[in-house]
CSV table of C-alpha atoms and ligand atoms in Angstrom, one decimal:
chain,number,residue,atom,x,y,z
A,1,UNK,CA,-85.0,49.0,-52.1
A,2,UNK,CA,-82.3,52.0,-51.8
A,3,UNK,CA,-83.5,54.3,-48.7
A,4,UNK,CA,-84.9,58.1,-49.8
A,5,UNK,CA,-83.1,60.9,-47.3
A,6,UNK,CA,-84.6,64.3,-48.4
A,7,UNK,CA,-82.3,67.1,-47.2
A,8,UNK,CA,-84.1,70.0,-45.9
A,9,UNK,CA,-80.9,72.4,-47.0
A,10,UNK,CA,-83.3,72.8,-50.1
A,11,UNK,CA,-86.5,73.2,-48.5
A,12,UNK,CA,-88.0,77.0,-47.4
A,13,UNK,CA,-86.3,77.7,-44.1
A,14,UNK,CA,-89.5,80.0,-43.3
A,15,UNK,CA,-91.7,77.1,-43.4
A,16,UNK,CA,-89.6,74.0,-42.1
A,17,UNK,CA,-92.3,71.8,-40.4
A,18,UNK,CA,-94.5,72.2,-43.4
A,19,UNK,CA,-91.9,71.0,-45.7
A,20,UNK,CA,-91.0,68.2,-43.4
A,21,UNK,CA,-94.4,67.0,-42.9
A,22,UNK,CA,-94.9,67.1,-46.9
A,23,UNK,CA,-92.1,64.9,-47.8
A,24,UNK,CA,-92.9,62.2,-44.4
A,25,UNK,CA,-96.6,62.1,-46.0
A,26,UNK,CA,-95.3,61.1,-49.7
A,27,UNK,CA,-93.1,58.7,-48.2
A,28,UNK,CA,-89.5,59.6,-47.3
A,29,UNK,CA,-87.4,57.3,-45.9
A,30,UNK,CA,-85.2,59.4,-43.4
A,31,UNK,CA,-84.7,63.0,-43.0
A,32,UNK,CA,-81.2,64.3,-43.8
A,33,UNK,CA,-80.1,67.5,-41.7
A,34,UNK,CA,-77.2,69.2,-42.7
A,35,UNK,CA,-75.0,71.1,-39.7
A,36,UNK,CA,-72.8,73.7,-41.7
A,37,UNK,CA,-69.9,75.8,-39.4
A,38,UNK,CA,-68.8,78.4,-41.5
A,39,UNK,CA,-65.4,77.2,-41.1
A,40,UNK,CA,-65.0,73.1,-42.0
A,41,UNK,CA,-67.2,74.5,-45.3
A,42,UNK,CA,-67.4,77.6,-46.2
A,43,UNK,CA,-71.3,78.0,-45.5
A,44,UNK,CA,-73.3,78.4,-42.6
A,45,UNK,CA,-77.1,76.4,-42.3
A,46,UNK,CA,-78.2,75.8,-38.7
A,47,UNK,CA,-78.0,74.2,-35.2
A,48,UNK,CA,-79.0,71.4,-32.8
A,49,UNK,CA,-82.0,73.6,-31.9
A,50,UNK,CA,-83.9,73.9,-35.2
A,51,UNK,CA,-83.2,69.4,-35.0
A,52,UNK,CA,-85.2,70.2,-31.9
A,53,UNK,CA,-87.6,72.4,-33.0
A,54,UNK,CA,-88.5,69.7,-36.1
A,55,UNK,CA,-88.2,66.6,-33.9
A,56,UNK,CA,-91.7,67.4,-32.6
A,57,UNK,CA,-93.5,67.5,-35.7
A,58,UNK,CA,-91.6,64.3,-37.5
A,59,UNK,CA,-91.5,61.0,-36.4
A,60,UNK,CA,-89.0,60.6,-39.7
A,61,UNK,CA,-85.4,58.8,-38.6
A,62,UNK,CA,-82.7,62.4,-38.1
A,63,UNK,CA,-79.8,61.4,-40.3
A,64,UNK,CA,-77.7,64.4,-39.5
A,65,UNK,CA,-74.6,65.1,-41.1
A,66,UNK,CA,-72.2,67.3,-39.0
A,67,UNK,CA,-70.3,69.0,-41.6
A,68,UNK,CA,-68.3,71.3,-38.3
A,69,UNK,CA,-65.1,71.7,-36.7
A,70,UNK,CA,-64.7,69.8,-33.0
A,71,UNK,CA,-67.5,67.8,-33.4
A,72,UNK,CA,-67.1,66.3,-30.0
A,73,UNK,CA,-68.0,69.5,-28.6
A,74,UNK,CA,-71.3,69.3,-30.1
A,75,UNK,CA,-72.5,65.4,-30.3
A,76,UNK,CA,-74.5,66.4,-26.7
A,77,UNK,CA,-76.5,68.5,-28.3
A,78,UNK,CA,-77.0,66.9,-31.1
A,79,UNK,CA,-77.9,63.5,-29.2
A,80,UNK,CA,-80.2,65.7,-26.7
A,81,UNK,CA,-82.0,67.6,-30.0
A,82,UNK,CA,-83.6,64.2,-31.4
A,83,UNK,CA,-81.1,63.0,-33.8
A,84,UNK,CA,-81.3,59.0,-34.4
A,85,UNK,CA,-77.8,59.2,-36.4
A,86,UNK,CA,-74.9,61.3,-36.3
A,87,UNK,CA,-72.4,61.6,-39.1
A,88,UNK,CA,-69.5,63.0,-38.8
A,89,UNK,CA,-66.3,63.8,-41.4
A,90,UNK,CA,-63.2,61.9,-41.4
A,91,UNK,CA,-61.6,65.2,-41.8
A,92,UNK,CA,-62.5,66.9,-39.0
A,93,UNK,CA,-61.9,64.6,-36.3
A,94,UNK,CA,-58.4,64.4,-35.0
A,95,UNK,CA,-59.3,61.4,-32.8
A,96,UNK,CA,-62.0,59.6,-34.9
A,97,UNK,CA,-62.2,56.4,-33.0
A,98,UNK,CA,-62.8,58.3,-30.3
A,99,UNK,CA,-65.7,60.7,-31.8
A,100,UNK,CA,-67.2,57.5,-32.5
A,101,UNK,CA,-67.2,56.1,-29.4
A,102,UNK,CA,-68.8,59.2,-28.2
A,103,UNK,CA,-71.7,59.0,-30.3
A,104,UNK,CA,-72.5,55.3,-30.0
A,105,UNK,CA,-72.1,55.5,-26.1
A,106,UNK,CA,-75.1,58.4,-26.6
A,107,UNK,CA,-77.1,55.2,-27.6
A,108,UNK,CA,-77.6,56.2,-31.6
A,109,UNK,CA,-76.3,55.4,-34.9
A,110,UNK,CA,-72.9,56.5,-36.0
A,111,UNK,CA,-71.8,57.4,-39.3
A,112,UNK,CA,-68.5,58.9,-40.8
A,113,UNK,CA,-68.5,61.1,-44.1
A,114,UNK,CA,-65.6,61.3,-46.6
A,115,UNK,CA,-65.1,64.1,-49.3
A,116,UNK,CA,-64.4,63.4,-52.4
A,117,UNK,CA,-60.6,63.2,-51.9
A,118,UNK,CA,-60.5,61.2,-49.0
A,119,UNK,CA,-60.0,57.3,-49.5
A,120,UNK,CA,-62.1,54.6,-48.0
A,121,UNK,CA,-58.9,53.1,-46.6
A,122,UNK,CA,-58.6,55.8,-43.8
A,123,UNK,CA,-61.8,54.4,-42.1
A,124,UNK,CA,-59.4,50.4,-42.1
A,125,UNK,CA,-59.5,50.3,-38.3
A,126,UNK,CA,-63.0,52.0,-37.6
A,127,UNK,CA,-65.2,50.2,-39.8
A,128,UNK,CA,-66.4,47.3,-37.7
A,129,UNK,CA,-67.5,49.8,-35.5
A,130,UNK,CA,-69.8,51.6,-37.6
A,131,UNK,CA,-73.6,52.2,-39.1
A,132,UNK,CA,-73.1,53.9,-41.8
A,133,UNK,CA,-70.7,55.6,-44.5
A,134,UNK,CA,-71.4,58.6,-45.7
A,135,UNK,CA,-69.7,59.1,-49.5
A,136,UNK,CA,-69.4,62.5,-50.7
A,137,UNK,CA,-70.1,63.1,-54.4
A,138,UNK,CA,-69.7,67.1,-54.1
A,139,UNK,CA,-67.2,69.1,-52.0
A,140,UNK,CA,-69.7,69.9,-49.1
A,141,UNK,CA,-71.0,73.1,-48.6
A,142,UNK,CA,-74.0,73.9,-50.7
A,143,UNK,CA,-76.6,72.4,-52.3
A,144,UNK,CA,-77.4,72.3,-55.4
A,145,UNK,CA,-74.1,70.8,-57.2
A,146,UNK,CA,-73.2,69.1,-60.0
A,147,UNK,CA,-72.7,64.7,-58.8
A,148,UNK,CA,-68.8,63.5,-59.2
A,149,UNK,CA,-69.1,60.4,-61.3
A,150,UNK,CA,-66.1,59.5,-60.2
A,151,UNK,CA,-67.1,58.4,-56.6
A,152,UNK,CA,-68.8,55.4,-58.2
A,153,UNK,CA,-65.8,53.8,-57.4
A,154,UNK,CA,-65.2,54.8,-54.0
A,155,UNK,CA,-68.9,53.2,-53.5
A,156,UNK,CA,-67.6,50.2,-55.5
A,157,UNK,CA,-64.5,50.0,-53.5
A,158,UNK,CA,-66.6,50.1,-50.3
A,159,UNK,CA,-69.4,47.7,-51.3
A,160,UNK,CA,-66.9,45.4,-52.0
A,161,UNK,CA,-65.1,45.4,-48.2
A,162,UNK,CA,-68.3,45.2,-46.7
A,163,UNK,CA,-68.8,42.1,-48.7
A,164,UNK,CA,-66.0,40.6,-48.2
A,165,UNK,CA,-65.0,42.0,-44.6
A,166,UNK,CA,-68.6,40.1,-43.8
A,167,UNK,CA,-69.6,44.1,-42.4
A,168,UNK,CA,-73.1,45.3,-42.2
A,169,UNK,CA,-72.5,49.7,-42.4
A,170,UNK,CA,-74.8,51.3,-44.8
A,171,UNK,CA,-73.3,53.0,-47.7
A,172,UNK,CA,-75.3,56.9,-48.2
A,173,UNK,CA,-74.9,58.7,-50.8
A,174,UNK,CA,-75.0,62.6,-50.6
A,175,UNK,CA,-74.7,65.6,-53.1
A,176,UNK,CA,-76.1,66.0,-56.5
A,177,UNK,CA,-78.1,63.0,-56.9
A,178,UNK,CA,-81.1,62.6,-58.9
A,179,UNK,CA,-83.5,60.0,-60.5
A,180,UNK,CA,-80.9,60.1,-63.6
A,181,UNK,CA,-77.9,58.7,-61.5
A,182,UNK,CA,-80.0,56.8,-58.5
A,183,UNK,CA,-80.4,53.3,-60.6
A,184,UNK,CA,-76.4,53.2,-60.9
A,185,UNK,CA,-75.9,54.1,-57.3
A,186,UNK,CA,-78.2,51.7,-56.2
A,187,UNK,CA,-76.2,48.8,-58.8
A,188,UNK,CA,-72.6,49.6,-57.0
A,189,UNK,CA,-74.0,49.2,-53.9
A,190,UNK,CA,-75.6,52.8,-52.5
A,191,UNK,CA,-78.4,51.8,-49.9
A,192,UNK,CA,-79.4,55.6,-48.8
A,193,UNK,CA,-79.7,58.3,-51.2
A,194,UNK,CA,-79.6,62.0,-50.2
A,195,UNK,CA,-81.4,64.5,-51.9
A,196,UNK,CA,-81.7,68.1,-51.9
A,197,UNK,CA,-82.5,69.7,-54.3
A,198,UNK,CA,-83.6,66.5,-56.9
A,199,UNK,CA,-86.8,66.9,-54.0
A,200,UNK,CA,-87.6,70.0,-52.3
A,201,UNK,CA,-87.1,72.1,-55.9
A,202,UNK,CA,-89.1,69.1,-57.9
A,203,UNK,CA,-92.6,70.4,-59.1
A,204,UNK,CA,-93.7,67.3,-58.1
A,205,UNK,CA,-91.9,66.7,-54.7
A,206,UNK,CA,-93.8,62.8,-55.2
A,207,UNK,CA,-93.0,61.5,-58.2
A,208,UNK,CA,-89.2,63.2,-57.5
A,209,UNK,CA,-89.0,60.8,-54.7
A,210,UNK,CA,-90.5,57.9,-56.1
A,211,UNK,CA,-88.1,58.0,-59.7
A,212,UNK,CA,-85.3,58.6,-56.8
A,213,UNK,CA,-86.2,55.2,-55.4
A,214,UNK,CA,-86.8,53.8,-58.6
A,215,UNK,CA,-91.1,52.8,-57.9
A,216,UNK,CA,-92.5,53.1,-61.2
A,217,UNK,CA,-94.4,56.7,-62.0
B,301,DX5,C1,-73.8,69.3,-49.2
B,301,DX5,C2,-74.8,68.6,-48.3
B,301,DX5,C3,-75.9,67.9,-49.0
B,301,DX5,C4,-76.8,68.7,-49.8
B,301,DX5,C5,-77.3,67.9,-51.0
B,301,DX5,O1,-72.8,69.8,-48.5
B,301,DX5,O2,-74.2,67.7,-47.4
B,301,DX5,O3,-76.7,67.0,-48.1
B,301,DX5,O4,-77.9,69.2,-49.1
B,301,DX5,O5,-77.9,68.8,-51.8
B,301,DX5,P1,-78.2,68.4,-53.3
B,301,DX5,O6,-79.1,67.1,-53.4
B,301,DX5,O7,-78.9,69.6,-53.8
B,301,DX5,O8,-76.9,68.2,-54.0
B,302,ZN,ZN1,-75.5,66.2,-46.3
């Protein structure tokens, strides 16, 4: 069954570790952190130290999704603040293989994000080396925007090499998903959702996740 990763980008910042221990009681799978710079996307969220701050009241597996400049520089912190898997964009590393390297000698999971205009095919002579890729279906930035239907096939395209490349790196999901588009995601080969605002602005945070994961409610 496809993997639930609420995003606390949509959650009430005064009341984080409430929010966090909500969605761990009513089942998430993993919790999705998003790191915003100010200058990779044009928004700013927050640092390795509110990671820190959560990591003592969750016991939830810390996706976090680096969406910053020089992420080298920061993978330390990062690593040091709790996180169980870092993400970074294709994009913004000059030296990916190397970024990589960085995070998986840190002993966690390491994951590489691609916008929307960015082709699977850059990741060729990376991929055996990682957990997880991260497909983008919004610019990043912000929450709360509308999916690109068009990544379905980037999704396809990358189901398909695992297949047939005999790799094992999870495929996630991230930006305007909902229970409408979640079965379809799940059919081309999506094994982590990410939801922000699908959750955390759902009436009913519950049955929001649930439809997500496709349980009958
Ligand atoms: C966007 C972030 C997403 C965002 C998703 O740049 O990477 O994780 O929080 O939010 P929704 O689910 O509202 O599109
Ligand atoms: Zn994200």
């Amino acid at each position: 069954m496809v993997k639930v990763a609420p995003s606390i980008l949509a959650a009430d910042f005064s009341k984080l570790a409430e929010d966090v221990s909500e969605i761990e009681k009513l089942g998430a799978d993993w919790l999705h952190l998003d790191i915003m710079d100010g200058h990779f996307v044009p928004n700013i969220s927050f640092g390795a130290d509110v990671i820190k701050s959560l990591r003592r009241h969750s016991n939830l597996f810390f996706d976090v999704h680096l969406m910053i400049e020089n992420p080298d520089q920061y993978v330390p912190d990062f690593v040091a603040a709790g996180a169980d898997l870092i993400v970074v964009h294709a994009e913004a590393c000059k030296h990916l293989d190397r970024t990589i390297e960085l995070i998986k000698a840190a002993g966690i999971q390491a994951g590489v994000a691609l916008n929307p205009h960015t082709p699977p095919e850059v990741l060729e002579f990376v991929i055996h080396k990682l957990d997880l890729v991260l497909v983008m279906t919004v610019n990043p930035g912000f929450g709360g925007q509308t999916f690109n239907a068009v990544m379905m096939e980037k999704i396809k395209d990358l189901n398909e090499w695992r297949a047939y490349g005999g790799l094992e790196f999870l495929i996630e999901v991230d930006g305007g998903v909902t229970a409408e588009n979640a079965r379809e995601l799940e059919v081309v080969g999506a094994d982590v959702l990410v939801a922000g605002t699908a959750i955390f602005k759902a009436a009913d945070r519950s049955s929001a996740m649930r439809r997500i994961r496709g349980e009958d409610v």
